[in-house]
mmCIF file with all atom_site columns, C-alpha atoms in Angstrom:
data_model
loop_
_atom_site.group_PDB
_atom_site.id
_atom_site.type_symbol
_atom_site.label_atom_id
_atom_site.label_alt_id
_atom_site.label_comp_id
_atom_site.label_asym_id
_atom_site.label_entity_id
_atom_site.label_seq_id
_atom_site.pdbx_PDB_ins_code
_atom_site.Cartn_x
_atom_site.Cartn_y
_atom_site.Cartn_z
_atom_site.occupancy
_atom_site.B_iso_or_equiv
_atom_site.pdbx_formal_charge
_atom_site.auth_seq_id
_atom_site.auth_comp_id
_atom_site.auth_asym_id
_atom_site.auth_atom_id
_atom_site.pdbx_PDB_model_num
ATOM 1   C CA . UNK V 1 1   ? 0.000   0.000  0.000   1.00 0.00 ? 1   UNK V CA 1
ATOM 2   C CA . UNK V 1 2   ? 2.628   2.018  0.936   1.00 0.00 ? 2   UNK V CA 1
ATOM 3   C CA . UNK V 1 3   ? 4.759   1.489  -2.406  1.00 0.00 ? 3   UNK V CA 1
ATOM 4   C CA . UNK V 1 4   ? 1.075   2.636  -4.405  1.00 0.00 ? 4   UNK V CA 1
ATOM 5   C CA . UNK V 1 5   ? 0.742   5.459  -2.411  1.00 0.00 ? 5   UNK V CA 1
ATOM 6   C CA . UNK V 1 6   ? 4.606   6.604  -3.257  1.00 0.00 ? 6   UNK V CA 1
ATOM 7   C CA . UNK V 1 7   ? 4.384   5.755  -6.910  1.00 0.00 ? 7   UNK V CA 1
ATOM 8   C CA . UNK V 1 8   ? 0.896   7.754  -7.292  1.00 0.00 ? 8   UNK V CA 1
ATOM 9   C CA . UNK V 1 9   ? 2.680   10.928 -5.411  1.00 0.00 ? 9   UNK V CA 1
ATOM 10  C CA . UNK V 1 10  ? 5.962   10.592 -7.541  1.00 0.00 ? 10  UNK V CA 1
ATOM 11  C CA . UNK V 1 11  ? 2.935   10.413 -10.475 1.00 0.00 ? 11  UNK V CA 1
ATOM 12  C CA . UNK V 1 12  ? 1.819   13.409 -9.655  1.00 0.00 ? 12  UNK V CA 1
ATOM 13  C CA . UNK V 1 13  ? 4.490   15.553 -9.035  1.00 0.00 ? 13  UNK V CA 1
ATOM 14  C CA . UNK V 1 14  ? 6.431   14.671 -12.129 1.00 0.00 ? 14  UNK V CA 1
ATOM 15  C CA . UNK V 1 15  ? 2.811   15.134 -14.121 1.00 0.00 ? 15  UNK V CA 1
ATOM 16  C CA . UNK V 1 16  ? 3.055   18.718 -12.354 1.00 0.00 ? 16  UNK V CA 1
ATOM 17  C CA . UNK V 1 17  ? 6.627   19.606 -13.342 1.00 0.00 ? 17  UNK V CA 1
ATOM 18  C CA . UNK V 1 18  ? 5.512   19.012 -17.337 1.00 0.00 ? 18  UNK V CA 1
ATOM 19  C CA . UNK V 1 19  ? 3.622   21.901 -17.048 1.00 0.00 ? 19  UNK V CA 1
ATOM 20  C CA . UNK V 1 20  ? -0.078  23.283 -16.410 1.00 0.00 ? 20  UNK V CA 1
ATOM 21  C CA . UNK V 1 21  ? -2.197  23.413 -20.059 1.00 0.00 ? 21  UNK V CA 1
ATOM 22  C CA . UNK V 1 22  ? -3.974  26.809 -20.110 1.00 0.00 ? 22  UNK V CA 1
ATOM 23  C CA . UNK V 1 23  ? -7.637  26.854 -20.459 1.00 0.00 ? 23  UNK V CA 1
ATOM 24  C CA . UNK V 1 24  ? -7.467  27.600 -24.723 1.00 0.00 ? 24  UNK V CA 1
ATOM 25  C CA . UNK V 1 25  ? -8.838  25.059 -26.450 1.00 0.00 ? 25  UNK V CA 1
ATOM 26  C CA . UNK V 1 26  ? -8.791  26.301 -29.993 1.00 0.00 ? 26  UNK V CA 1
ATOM 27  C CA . UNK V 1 27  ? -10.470 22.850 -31.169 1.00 0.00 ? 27  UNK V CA 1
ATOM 28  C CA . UNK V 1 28  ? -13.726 24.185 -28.722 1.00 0.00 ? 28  UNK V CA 1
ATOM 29  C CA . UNK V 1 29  ? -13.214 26.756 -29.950 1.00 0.00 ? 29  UNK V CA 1
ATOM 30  C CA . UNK V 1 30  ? -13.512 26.616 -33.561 1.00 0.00 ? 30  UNK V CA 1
ATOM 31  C CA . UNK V 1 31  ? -16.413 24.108 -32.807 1.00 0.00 ? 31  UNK V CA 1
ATOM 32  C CA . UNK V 1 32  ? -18.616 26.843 -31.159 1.00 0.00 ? 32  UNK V CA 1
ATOM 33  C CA . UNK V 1 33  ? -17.540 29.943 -33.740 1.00 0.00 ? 33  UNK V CA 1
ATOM 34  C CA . UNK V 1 34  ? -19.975 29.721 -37.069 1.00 0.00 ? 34  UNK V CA 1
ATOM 35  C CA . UNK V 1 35  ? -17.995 29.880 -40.380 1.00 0.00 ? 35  UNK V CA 1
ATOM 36  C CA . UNK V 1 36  ? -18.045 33.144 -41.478 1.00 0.00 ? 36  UNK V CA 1
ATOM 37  C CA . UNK V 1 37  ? -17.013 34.937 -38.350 1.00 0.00 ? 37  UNK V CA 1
ATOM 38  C CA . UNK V 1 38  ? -13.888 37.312 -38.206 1.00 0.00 ? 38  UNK V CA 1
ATOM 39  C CA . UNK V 1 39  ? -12.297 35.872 -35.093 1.00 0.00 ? 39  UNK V CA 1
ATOM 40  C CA . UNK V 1 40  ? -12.802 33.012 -33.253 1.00 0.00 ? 40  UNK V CA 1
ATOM 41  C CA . UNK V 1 41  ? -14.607 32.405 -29.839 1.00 0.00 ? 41  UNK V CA 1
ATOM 42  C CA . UNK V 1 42  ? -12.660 33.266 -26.792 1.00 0.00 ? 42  UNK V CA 1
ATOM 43  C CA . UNK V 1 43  ? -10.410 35.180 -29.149 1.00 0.00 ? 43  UNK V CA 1
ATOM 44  C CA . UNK V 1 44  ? -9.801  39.308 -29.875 1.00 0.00 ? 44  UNK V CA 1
ATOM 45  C CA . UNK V 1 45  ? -8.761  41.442 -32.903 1.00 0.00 ? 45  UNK V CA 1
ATOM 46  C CA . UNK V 1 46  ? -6.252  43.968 -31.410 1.00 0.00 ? 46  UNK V CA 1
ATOM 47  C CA . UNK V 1 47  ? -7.249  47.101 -32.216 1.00 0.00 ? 47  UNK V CA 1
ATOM 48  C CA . UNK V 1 48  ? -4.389  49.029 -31.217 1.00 0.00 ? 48  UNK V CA 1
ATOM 49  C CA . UNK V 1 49  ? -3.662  49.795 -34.886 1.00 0.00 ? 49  UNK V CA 1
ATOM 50  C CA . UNK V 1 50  ? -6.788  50.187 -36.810 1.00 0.00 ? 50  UNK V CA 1
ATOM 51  C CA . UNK V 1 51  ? -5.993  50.680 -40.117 1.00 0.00 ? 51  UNK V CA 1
ATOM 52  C CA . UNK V 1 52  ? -7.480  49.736 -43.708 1.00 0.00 ? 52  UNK V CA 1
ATOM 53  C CA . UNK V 1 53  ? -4.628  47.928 -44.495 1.00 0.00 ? 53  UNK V CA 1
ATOM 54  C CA . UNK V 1 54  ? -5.396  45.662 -41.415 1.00 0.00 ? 54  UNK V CA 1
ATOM 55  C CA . UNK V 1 55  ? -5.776  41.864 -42.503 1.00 0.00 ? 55  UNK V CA 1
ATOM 56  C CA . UNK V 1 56  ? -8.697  40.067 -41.894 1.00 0.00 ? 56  UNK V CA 1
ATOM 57  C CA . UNK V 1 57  ? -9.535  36.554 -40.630 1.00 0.00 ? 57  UNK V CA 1
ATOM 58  C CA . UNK V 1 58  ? -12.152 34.208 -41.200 1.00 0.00 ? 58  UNK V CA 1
ATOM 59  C CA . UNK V 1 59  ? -13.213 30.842 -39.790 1.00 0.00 ? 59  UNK V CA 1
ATOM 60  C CA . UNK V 1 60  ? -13.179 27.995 -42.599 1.00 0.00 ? 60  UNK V CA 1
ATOM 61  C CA . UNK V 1 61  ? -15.211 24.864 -42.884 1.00 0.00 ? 61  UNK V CA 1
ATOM 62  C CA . UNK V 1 62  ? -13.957 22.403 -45.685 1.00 0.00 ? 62  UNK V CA 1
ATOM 63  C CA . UNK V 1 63  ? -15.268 18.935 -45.787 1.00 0.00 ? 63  UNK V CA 1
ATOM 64  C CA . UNK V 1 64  ? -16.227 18.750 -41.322 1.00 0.00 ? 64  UNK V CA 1
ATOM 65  C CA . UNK V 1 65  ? -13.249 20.321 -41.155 1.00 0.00 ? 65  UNK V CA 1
ATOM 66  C CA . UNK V 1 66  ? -12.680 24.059 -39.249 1.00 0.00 ? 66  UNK V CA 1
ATOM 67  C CA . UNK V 1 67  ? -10.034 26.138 -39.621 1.00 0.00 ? 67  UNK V CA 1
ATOM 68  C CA . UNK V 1 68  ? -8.893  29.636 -39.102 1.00 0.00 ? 68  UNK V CA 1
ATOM 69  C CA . UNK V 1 69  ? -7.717  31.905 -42.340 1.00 0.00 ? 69  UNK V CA 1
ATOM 70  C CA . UNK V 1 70  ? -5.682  34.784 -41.617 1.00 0.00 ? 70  UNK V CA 1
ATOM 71  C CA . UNK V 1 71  ? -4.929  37.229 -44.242 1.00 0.00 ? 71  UNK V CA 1
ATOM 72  C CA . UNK V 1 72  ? -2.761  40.603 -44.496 1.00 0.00 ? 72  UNK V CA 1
ATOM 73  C CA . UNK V 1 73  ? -2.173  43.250 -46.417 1.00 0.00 ? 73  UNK V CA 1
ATOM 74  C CA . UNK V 1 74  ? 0.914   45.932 -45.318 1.00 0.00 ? 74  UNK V CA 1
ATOM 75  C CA . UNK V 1 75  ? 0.852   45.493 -41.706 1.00 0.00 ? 75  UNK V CA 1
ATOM 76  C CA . UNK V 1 76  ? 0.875   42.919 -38.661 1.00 0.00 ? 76  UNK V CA 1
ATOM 77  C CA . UNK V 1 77  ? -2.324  41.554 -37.666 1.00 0.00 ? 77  UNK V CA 1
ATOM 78  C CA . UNK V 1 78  ? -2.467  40.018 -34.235 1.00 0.00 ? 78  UNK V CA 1
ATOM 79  C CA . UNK V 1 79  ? -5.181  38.249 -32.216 1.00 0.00 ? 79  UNK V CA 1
ATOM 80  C CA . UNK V 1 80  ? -5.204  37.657 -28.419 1.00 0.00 ? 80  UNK V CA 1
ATOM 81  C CA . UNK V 1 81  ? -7.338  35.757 -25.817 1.00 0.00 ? 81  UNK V CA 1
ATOM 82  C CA . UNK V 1 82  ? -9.861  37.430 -24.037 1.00 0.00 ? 82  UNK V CA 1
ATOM 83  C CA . UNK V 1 83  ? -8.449  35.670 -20.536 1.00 0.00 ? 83  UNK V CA 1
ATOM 84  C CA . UNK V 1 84  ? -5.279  36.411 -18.854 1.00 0.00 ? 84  UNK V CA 1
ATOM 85  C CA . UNK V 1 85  ? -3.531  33.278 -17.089 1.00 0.00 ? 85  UNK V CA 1
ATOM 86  C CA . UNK V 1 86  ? -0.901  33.813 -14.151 1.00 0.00 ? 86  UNK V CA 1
ATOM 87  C CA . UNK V 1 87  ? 2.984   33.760 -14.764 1.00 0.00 ? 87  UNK V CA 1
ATOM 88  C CA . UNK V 1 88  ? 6.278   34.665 -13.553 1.00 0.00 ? 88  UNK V CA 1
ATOM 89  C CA . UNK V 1 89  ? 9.597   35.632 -14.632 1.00 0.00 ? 89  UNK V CA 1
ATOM 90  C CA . UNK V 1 90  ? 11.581  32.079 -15.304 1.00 0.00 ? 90  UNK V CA 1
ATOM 91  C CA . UNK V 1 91  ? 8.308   30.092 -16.574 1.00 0.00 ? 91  UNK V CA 1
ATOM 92  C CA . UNK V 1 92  ? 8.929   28.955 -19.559 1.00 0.00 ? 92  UNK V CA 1
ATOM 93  C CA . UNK V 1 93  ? 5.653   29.597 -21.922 1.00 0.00 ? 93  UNK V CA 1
ATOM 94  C CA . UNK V 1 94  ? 5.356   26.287 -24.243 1.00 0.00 ? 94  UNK V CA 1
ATOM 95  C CA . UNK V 1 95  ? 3.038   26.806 -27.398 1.00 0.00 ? 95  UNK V CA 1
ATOM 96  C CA . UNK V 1 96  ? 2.301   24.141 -30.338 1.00 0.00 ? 96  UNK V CA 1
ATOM 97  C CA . UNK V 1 97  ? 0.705   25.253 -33.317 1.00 0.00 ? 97  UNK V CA 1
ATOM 98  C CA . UNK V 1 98  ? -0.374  23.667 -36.606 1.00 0.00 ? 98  UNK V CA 1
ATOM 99  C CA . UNK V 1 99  ? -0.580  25.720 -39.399 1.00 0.00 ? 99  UNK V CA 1
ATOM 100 C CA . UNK V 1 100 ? 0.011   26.071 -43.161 1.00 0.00 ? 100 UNK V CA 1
ATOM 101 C CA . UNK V 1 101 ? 0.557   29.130 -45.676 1.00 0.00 ? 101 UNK V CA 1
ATOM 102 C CA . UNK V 1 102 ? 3.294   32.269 -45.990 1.00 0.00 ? 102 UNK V CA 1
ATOM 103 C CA . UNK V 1 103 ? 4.741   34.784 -44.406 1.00 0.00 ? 103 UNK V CA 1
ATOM 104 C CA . UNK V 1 104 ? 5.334   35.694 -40.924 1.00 0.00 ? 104 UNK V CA 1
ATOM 105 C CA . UNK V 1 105 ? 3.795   33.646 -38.398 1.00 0.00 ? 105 UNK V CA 1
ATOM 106 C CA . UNK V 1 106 ? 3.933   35.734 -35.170 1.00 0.00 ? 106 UNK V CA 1
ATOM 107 C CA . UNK V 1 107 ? 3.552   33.716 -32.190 1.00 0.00 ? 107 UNK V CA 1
ATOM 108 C CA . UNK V 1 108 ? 3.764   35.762 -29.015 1.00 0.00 ? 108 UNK V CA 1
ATOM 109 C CA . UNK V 1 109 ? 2.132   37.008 -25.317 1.00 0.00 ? 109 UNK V CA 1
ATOM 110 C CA . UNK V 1 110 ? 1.322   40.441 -23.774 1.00 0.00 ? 110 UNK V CA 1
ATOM 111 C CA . UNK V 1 111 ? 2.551   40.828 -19.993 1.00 0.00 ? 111 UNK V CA 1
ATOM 112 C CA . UNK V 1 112 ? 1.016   42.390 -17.406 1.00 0.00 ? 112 UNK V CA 1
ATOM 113 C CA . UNK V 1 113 ? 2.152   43.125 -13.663 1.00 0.00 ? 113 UNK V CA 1
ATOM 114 C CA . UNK V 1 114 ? -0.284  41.768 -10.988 1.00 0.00 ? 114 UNK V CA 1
ATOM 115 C CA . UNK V 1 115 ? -2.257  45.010 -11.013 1.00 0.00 ? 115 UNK V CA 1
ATOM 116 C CA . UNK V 1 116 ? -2.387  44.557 -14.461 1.00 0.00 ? 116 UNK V CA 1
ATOM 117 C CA . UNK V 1 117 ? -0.635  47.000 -15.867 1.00 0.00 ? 117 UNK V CA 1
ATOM 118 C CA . UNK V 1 118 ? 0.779   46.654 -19.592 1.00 0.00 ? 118 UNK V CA 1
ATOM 119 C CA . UNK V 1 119 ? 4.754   46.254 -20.010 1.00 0.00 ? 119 UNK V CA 1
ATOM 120 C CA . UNK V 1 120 ? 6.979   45.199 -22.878 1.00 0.00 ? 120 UNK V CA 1
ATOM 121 C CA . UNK V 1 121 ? 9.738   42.637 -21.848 1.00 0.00 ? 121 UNK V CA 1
ATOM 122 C CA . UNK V 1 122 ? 12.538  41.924 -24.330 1.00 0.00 ? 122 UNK V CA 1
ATOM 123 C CA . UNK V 1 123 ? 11.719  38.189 -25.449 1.00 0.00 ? 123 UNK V CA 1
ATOM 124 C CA . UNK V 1 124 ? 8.043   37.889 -25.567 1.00 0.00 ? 124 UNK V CA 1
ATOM 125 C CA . UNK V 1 125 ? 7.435   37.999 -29.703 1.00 0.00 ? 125 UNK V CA 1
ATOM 126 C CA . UNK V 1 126 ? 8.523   34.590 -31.215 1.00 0.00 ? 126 UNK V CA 1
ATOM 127 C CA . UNK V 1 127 ? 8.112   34.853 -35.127 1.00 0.00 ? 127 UNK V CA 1
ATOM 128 C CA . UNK V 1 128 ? 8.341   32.588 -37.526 1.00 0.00 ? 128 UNK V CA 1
ATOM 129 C CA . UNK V 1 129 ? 8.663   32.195 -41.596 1.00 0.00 ? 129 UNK V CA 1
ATOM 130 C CA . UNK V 1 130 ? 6.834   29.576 -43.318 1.00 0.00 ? 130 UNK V CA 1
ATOM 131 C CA . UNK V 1 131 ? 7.627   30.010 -46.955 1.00 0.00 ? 131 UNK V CA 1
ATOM 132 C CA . UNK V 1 132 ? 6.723   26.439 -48.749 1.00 0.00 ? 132 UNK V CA 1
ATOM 133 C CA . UNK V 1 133 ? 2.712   25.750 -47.872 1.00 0.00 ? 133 UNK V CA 1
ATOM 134 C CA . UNK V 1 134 ? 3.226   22.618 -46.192 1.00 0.00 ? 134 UNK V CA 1
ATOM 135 C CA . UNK V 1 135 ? 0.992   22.003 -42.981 1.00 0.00 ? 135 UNK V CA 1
ATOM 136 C CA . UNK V 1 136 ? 3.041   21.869 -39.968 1.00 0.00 ? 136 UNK V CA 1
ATOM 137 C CA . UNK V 1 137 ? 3.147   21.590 -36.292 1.00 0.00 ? 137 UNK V CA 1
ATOM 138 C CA . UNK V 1 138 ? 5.121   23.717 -34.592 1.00 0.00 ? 138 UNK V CA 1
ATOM 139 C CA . UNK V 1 139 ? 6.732   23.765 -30.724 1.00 0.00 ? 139 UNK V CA 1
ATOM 140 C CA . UNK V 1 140 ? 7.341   26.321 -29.827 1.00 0.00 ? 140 UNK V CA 1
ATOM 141 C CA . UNK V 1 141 ? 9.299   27.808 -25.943 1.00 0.00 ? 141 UNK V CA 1
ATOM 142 C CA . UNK V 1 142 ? 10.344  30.717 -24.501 1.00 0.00 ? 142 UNK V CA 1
ATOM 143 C CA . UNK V 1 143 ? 11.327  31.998 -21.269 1.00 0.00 ? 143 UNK V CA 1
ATOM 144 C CA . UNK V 1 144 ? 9.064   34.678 -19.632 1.00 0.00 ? 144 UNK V CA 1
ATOM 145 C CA . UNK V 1 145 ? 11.166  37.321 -18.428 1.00 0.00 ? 145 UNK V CA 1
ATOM 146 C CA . UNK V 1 146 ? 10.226  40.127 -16.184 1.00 0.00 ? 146 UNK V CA 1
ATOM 147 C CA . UNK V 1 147 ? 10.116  43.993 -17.237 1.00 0.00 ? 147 UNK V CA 1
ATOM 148 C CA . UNK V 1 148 ? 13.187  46.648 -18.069 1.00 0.00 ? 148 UNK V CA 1
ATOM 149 C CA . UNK V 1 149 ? 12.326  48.262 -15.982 1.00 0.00 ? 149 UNK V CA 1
ATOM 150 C CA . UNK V 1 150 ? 11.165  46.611 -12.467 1.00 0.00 ? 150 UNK V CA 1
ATOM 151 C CA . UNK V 1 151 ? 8.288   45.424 -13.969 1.00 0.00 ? 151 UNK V CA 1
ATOM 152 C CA . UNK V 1 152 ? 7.146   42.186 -12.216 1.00 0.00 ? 152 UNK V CA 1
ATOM 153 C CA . UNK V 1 153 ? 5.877   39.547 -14.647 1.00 0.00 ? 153 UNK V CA 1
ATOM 154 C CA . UNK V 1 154 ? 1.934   38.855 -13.115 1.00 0.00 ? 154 UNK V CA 1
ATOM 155 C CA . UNK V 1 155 ? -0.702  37.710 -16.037 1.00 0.00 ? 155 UNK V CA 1
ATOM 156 C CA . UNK V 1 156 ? -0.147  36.721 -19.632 1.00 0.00 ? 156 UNK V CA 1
ATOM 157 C CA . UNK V 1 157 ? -2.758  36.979 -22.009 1.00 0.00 ? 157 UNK V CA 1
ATOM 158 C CA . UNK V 1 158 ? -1.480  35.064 -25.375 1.00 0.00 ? 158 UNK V CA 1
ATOM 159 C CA . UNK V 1 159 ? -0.816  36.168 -29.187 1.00 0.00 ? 159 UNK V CA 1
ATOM 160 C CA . UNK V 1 160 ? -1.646  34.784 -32.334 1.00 0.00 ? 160 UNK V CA 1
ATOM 161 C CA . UNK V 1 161 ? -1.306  36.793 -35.746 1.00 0.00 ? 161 UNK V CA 1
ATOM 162 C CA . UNK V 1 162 ? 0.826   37.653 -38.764 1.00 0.00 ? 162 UNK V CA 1
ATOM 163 C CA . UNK V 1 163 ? 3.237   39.973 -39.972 1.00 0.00 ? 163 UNK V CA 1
ATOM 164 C CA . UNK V 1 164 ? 1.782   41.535 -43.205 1.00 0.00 ? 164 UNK V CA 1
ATOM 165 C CA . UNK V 1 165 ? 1.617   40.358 -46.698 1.00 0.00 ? 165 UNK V CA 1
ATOM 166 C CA . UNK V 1 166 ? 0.916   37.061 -44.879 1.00 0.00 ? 166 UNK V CA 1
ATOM 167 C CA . UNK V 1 167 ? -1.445  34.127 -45.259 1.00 0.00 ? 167 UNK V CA 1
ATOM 168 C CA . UNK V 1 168 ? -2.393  31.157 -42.961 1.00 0.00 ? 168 UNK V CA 1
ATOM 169 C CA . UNK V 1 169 ? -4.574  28.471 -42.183 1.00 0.00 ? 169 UNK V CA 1
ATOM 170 C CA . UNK V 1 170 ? -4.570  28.063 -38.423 1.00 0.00 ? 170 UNK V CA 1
ATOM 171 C CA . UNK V 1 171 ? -6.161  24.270 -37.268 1.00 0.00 ? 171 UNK V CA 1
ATOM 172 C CA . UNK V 1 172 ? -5.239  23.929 -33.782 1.00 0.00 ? 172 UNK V CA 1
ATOM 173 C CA . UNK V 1 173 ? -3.209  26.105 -31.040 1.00 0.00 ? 173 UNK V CA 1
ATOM 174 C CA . UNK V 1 174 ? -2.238  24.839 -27.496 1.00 0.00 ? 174 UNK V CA 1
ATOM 175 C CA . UNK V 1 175 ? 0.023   26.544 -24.914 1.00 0.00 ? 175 UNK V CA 1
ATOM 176 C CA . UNK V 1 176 ? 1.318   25.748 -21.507 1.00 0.00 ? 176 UNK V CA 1
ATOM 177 C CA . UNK V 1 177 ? 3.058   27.101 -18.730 1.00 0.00 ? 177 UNK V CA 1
ATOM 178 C CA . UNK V 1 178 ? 6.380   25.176 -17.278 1.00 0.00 ? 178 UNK V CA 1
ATOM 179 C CA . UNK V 1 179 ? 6.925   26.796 -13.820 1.00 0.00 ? 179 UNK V CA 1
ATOM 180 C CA . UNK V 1 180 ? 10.756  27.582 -13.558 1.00 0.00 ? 180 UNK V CA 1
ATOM 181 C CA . UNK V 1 181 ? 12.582  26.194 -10.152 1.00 0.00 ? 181 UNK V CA 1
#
């Protein structure tokens, strides 16, 4: 009994050093967003830039099949959840995306102290240049860092988009956050 009760615990803790899956389940998602619509559920254009020469995205349905399509034009267009999740400086933030088309595939997070005030840390865009079409899943992991200056890493609220003249077909999108020791 003893041995069961120590191999459960071990279990458990090495299940909790992988890393906790944030609630964005971009297979739900899609599921509950009718084809058609310009972003999808639990998603958020940013609107920091408004611009004509914003792209535009659309959710697909081919043959049962949903996907996001994410056009551009001249300039970056970047989607972000409507929840924030909790995370400090050393987490690493662990993202896998599949995805097919060209361009820039931005891949990123917005960080926020505790109070939830905006700040800009060095490392937090990850892009990425898909240039042959294929459909691809991608890992991708970076360390969250705290602020230039003082800021203290709080809440993350995570980025999806494209840099401009870019087009992609987004199917699925999960992310996770590794505590660092």
């Amino acid at each position: 009994m003893k041995l069961q009760s120590g191999i459960l615990l071990f279990a458990a803790s090495v299940i909790s050093l992988c890393g906790a899956e944030l609630a964005v389940n971009w297979q739900e998602s899609l599921k509950a967003t009718p084809p058609g619509a310009a972003v999808v559920k639990g998603w958020r254009l940013n609107n920091i830039r408004k611009s004509p020469k914003i792209g535009t995205g659309e959710v697909i349905e081919e043959n049962g099949v949903k996907y996001f399509k994410l056009e551009t034009t001249g300039l970056d267009t970047n989607f972000h959840t409507t929840r924030n999740f909790p995370a400090q400086a050393g987490d690493t933030l662990e993202i896998q995306v599949t995805v097919q088309g060209s361009g820039h595939l931005v891949v990123s997070c917005c960080c926020y102290q505790a109070d939830k005030k905006f700040f800009v840390p060095a490392n937090n865009k990850i892009q990425y240049i898909i240039l042959n079409g294929e459909k691809k899943t991608r890992t991708i992991r970076k360390q969250l860092a705290d602020g230039k200056n003082g800021e203290k890493l709080g809440l993350i609220t995570l980025t999806l988009g494209a840099g401009g003249k870019s087009t992609f077909s987004i199917y699925d999108y999960k992310a996770k956050i590794v505590k660092g020791k």
